[in-house]
Short mmCIF file of C-alpha atoms and ligand atoms in Angstrom, two decimals:
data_model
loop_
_atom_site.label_atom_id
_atom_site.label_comp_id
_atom_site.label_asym_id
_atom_site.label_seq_id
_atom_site.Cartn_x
_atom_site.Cartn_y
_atom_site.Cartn_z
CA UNK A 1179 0.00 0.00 0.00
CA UNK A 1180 1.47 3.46 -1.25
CA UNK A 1181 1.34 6.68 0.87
CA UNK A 1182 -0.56 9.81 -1.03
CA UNK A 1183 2.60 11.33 -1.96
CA UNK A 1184 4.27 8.26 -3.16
CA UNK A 1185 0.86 7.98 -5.51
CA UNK A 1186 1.23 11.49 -6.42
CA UNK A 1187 4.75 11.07 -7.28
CA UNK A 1188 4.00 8.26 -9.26
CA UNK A 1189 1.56 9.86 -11.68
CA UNK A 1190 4.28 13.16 -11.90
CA UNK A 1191 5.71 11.20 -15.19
CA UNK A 1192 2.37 10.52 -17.04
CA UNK A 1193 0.67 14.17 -16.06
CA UNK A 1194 3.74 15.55 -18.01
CA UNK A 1195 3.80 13.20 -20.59
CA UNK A 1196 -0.10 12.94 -21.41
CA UNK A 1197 0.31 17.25 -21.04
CA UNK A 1198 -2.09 18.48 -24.19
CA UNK A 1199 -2.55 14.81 -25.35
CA UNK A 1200 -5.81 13.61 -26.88
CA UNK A 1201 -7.49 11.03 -24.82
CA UNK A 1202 -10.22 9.38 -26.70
CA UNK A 1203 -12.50 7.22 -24.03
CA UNK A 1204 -15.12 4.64 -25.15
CA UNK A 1205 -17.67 4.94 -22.49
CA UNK A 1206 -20.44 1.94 -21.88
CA UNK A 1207 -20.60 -0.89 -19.74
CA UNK A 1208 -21.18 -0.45 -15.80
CA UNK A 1209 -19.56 2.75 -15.48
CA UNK A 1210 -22.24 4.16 -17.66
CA UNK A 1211 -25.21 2.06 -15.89
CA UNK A 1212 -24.18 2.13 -11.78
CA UNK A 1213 -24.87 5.32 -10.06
CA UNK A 1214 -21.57 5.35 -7.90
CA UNK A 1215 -19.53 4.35 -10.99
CA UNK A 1216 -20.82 7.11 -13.46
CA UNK A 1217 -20.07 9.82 -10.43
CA UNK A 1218 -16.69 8.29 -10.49
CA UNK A 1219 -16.18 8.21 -14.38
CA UNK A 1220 -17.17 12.30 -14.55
CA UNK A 1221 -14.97 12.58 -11.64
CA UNK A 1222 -12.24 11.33 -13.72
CA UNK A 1223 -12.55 13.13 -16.79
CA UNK A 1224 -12.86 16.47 -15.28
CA UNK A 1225 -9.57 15.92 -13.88
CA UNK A 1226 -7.58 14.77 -17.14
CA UNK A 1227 -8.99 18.17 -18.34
CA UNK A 1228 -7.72 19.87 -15.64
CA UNK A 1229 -4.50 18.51 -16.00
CA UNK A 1230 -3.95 19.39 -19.35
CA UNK A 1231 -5.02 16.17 -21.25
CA UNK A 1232 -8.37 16.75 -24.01
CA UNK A 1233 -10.56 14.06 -23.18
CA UNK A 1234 -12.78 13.05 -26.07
CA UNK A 1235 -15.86 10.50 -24.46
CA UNK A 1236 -17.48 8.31 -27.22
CA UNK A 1237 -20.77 6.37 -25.41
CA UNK A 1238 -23.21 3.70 -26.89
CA UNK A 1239 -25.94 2.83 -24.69
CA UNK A 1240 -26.27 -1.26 -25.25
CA UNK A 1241 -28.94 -2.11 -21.93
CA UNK A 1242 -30.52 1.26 -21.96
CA UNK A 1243 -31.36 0.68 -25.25
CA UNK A 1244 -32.55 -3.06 -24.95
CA UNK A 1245 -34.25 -1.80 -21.85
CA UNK A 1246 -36.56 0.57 -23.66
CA UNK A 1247 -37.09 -1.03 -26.88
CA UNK A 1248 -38.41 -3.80 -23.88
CA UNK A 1249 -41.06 -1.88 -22.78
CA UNK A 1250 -41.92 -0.79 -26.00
CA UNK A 1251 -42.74 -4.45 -26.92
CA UNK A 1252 -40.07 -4.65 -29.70
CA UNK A 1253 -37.95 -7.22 -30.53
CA UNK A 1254 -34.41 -6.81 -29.50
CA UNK A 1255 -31.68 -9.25 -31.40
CA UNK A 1256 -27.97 -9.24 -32.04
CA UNK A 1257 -25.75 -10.97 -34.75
CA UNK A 1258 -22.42 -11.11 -34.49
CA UNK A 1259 -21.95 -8.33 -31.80
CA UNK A 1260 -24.08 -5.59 -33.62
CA UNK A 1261 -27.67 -4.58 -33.17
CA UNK A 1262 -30.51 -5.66 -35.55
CA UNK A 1263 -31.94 -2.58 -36.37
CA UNK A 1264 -35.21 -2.15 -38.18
CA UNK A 1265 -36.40 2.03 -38.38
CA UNK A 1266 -37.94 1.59 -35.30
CA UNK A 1267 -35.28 0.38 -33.32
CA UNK A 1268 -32.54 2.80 -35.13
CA UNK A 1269 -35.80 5.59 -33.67
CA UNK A 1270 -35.74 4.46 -30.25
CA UNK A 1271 -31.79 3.97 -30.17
CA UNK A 1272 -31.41 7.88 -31.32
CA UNK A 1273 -34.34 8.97 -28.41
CA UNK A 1274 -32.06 7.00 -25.61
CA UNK A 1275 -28.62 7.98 -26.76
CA UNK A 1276 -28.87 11.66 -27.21
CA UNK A 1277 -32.62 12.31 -25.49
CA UNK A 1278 -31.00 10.39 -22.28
CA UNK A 1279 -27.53 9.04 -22.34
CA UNK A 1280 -25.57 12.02 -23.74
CA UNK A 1281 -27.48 14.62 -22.12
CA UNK A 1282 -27.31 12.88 -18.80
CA UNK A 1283 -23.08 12.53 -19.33
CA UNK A 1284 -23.16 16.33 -20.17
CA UNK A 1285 -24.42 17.15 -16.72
CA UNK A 1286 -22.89 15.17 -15.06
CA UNK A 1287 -19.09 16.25 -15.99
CA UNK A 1288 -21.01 20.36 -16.30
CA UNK A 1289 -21.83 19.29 -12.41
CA UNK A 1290 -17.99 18.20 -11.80
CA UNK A 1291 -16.80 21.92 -13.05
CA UNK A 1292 -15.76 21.19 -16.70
CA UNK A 1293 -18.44 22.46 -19.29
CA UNK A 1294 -19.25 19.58 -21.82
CA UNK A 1295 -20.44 19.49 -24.95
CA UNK A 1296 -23.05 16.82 -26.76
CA UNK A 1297 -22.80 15.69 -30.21
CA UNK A 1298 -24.19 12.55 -32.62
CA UNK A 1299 -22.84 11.59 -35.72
CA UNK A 1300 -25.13 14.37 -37.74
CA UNK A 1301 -23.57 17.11 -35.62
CA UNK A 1302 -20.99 19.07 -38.22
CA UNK A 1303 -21.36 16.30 -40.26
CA UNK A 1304 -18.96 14.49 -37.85
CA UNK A 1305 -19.34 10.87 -39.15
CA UNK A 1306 -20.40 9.90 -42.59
CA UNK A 1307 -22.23 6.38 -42.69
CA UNK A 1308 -22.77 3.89 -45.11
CA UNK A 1309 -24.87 0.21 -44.78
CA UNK A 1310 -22.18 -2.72 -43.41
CA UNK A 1311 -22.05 -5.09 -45.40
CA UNK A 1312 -24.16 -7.45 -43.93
CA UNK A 1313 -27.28 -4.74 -43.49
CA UNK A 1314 -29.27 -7.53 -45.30
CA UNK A 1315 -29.01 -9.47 -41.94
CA UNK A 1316 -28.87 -6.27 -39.81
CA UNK A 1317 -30.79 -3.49 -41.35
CA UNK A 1318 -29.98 0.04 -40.86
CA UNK A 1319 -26.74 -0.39 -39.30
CA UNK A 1320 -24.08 1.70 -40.33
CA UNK A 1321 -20.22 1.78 -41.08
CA UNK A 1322 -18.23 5.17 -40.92
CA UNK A 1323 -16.95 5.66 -43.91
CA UNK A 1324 -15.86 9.30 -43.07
CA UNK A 1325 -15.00 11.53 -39.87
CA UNK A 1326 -14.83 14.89 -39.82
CA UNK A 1327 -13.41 16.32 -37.16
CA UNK A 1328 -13.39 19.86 -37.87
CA UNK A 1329 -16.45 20.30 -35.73
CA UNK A 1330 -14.65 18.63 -32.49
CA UNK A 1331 -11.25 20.61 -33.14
CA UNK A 1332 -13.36 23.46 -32.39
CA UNK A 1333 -15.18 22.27 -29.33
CA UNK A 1334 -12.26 20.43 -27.61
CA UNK A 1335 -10.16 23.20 -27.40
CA UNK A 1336 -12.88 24.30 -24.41
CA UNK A 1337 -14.87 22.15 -23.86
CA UNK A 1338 -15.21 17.89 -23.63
CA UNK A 1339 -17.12 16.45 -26.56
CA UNK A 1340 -19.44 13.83 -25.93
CA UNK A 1341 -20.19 12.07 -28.64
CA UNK A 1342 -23.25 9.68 -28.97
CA UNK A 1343 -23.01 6.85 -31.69
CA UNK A 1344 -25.44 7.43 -33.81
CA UNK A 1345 -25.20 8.76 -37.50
CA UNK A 1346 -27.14 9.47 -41.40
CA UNK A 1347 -26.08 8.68 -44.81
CA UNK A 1348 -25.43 11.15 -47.47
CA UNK A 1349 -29.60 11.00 -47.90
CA UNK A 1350 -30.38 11.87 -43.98
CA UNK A 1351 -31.52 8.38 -43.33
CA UNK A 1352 -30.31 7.62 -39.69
CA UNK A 1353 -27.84 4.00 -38.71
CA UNK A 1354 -27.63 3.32 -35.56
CA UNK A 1355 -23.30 2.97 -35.39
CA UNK A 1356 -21.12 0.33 -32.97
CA UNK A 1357 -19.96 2.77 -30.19
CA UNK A 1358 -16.52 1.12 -30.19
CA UNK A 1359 -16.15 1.62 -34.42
CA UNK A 1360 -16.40 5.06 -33.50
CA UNK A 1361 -14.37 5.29 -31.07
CA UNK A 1362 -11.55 3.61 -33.04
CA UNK A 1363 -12.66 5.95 -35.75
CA UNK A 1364 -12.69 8.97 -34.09
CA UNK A 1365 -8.90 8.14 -32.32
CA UNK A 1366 -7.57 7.72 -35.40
CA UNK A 1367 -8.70 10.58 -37.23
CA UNK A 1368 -7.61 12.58 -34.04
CA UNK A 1369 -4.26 10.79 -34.03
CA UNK A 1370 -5.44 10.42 -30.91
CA UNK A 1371 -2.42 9.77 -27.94
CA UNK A 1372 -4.31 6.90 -26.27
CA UNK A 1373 -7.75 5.14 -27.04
CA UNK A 1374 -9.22 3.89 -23.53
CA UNK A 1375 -12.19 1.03 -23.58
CA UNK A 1376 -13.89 1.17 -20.83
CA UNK A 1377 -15.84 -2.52 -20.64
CA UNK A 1378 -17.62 -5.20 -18.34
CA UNK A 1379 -14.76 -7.76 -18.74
CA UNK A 1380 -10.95 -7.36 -17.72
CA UNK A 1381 -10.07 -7.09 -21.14
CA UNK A 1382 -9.74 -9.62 -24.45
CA UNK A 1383 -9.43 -13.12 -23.27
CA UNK A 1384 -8.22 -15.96 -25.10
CA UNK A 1385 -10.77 -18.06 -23.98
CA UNK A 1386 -13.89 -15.78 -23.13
CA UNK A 1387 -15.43 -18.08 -20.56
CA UNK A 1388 -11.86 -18.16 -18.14
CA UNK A 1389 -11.08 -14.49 -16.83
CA UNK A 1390 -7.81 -15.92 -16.12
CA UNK A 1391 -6.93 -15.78 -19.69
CA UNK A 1392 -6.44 -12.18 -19.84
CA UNK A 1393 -4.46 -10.85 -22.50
CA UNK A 1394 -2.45 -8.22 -21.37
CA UNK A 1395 -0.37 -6.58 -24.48
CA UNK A 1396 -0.66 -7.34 -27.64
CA UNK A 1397 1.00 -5.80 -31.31
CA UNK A 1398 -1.86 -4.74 -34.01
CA UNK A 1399 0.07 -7.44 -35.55
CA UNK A 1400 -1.20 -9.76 -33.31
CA UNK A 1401 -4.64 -8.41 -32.88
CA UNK A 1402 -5.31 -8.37 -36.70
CA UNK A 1403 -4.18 -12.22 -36.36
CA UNK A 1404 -6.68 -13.01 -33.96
CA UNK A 1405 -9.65 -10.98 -35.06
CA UNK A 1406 -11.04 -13.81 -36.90
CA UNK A 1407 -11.96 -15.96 -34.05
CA UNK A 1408 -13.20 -13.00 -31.74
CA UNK A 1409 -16.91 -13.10 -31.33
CA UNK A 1410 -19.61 -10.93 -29.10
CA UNK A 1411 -18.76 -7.46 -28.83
CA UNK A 1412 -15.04 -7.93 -28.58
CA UNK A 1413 -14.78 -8.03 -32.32
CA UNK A 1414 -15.67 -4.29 -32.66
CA UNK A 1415 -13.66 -3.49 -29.82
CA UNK A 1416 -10.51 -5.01 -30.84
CA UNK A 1417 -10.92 -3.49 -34.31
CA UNK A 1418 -11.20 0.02 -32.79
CA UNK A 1419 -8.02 -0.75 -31.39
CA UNK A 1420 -6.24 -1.46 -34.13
CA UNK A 1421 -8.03 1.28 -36.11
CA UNK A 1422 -6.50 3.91 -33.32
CA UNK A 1423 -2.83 2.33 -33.42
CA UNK A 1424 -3.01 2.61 -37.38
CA UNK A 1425 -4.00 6.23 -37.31
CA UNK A 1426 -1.21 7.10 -35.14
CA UNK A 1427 -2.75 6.51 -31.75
CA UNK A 1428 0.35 5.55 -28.86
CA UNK A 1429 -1.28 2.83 -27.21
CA UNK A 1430 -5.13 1.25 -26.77
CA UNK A 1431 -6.24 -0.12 -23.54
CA UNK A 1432 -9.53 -2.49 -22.83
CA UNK A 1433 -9.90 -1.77 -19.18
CA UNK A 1434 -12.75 -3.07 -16.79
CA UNK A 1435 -14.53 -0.48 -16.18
CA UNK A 1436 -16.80 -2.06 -13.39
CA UNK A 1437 -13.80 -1.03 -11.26
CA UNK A 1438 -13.75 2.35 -9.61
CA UNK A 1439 -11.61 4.57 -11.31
CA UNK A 1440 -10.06 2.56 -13.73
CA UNK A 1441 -9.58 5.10 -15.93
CA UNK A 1442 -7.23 6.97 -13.99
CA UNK A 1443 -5.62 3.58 -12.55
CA UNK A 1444 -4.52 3.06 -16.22
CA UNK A 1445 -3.49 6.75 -17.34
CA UNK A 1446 -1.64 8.05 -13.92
CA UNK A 1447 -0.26 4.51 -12.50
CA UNK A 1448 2.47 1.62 -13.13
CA UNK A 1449 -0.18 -1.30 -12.66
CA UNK A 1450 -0.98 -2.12 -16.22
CA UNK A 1451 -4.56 -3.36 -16.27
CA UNK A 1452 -6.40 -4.59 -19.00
CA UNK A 1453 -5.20 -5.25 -22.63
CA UNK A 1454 -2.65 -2.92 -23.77
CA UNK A 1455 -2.81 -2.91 -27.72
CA UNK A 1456 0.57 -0.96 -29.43
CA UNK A 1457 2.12 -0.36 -32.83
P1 ADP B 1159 -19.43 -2.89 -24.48
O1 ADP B 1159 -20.73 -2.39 -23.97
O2 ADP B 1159 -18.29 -2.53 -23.57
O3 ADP B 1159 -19.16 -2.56 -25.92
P2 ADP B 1159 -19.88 -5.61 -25.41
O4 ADP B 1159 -20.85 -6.54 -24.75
O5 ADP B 1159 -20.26 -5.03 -26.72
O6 ADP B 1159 -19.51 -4.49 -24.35
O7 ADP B 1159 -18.48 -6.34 -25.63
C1 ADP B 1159 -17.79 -7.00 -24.60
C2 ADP B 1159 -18.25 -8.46 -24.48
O8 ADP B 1159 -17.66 -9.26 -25.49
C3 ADP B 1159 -17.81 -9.15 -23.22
O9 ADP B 1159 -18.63 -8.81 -22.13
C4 ADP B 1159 -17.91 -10.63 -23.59
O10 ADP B 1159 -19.20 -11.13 -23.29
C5 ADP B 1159 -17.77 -10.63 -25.11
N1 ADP B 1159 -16.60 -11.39 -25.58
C6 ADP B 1159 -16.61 -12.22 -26.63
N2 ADP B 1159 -15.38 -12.74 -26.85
C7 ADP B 1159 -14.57 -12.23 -25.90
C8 ADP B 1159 -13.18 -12.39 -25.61
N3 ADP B 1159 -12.37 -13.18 -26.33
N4 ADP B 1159 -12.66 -11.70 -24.56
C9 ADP B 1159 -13.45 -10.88 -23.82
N5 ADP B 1159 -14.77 -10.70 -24.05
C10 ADP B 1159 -15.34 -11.36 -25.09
MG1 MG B 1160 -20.15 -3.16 -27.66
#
């Protein structure tokens, strides 16, 4: 057990070196759904603001999503870690994420003392979205084809940009959008220092039923190798990764977010938790 200034003095090298970095943070999991946890995650990312660093967050909103559609009486279904989306579901989806979610994050890190900013997809004309290739089995999901970041260049010079995944094609039709694509997708066309994932596992396991199979670092090399036999919603995730390394990102971390503070565990300390992806 460390004393305060022995923690303090430990986190001395990364303030400096993370000084005026991007962070890009993929928010979801429990630190998005647990009351304690999302006071913790705001908490957080007010402070990597105030210590120089520009926090990006990118959120889905997975249960909150399933939840509602629930009570609607509508059919909720996944295939091969994305969403089935019919126009009702991509509706209801949009109403959560920026009605709820990303208005609810906004106050919360407002509340903490850092002014925050909401944005989807259509917002600048941030992401531009075309049908995966499998929308025949999915329906209106959507790929990014395009990110421009012009609009968040001028936000996140004073303010945090939260940024909900959800997007339109070229025609205004709206996709509902795999928070961790964008994520990946927004790192890399930030060149963004680090990507962080924060998750409801301890990171990408080689076999996904033993948490004692953690993979802790791993070349894009390697992930690229492996993506092929990743299922669930670690496919997306890993793929972000590599898309982050490949547009210059540092370093990419799948942390378990249902930890307090993990987030700042893996930015300001030595402990190395999680999956560390690098060039
Ligand atoms: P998030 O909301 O963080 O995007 P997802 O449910 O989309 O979470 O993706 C993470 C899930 O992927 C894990 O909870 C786990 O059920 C599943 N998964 C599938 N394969 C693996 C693997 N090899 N390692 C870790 N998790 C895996
Ligand atoms: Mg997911």
């Amino acid at each position: 057990m460390s004393t305060n200034v022995d923690t303090l003095l430990e986190a001395l090298p990364y303030i400096k070196e993370f000084h005026g970095r991007t962070v890009v943070i993929k928010y979801g999991g429990a630190a998005m759904r647990e009351e304690g946890l999302r006071e913790d995650f705001a908490t957080d990312v007010v402070l990597l603001k105030y210590v120089g660093l520009n926090p990006v967050i990118v959120h889905g909103g997975g249960p909150e999503i399933t939840q509602y559609m629930e009570r609607l009486g509508l059919e909720v279904r996944f295939h091969e870690g994305l969403r089935v989306s019919d126009a009702e579901t991509v509706e209801v989806s949009r109403m959560v994420l920026l009605g709820k979610l990303n208005s609810d994050i906004v106050q919360r890190l407002n509340r903490h003392g850092q002014p925050a900013v909401g944005l989807s997809g259509q917002d600048g004309s941030l992401f531009g979205v075309a049908p995966v290739p499998n929308a025949d089995e999915v329906g209106f999901v959507g790929s990014i084809e395009r990110v421009d970041v012009d609009v968040l260049n001028h936000i996140a010079a004073d303010y945090i940009p939260v940024i909900a995944s959800s997007a339109s094609d070229r025609d205004g039709r709206p996709y509902n959008v795999n928070a961790d694509e964008a994520a990946g997708k927004v790192a890399a066309a930030l060149s963004a220092y680090k990507t962080v994932f924060l998750t409801d596992v301890v990171g990408w396991l080689a076999d996904p039923a033993d948490e004692g199979s953690l993979i802790s670092q791993a070349t894009v090399e390697e992930v690229e190798a492996g993506l092929a036999g990743v299922g669930g919603g670690m496919r997306p995730k890993l793929q972000a990764c590599v898309d982050a390394i490949r547009g210059g990102g540092q370093s990419a971390h799948i942390v378990d977010g249902r930890k307090p503070h993990s987030l700042l565990l893996e930015l300001f300390t030595d402990a190395g938790i999680g999956t560390m992806v690098t060039p």
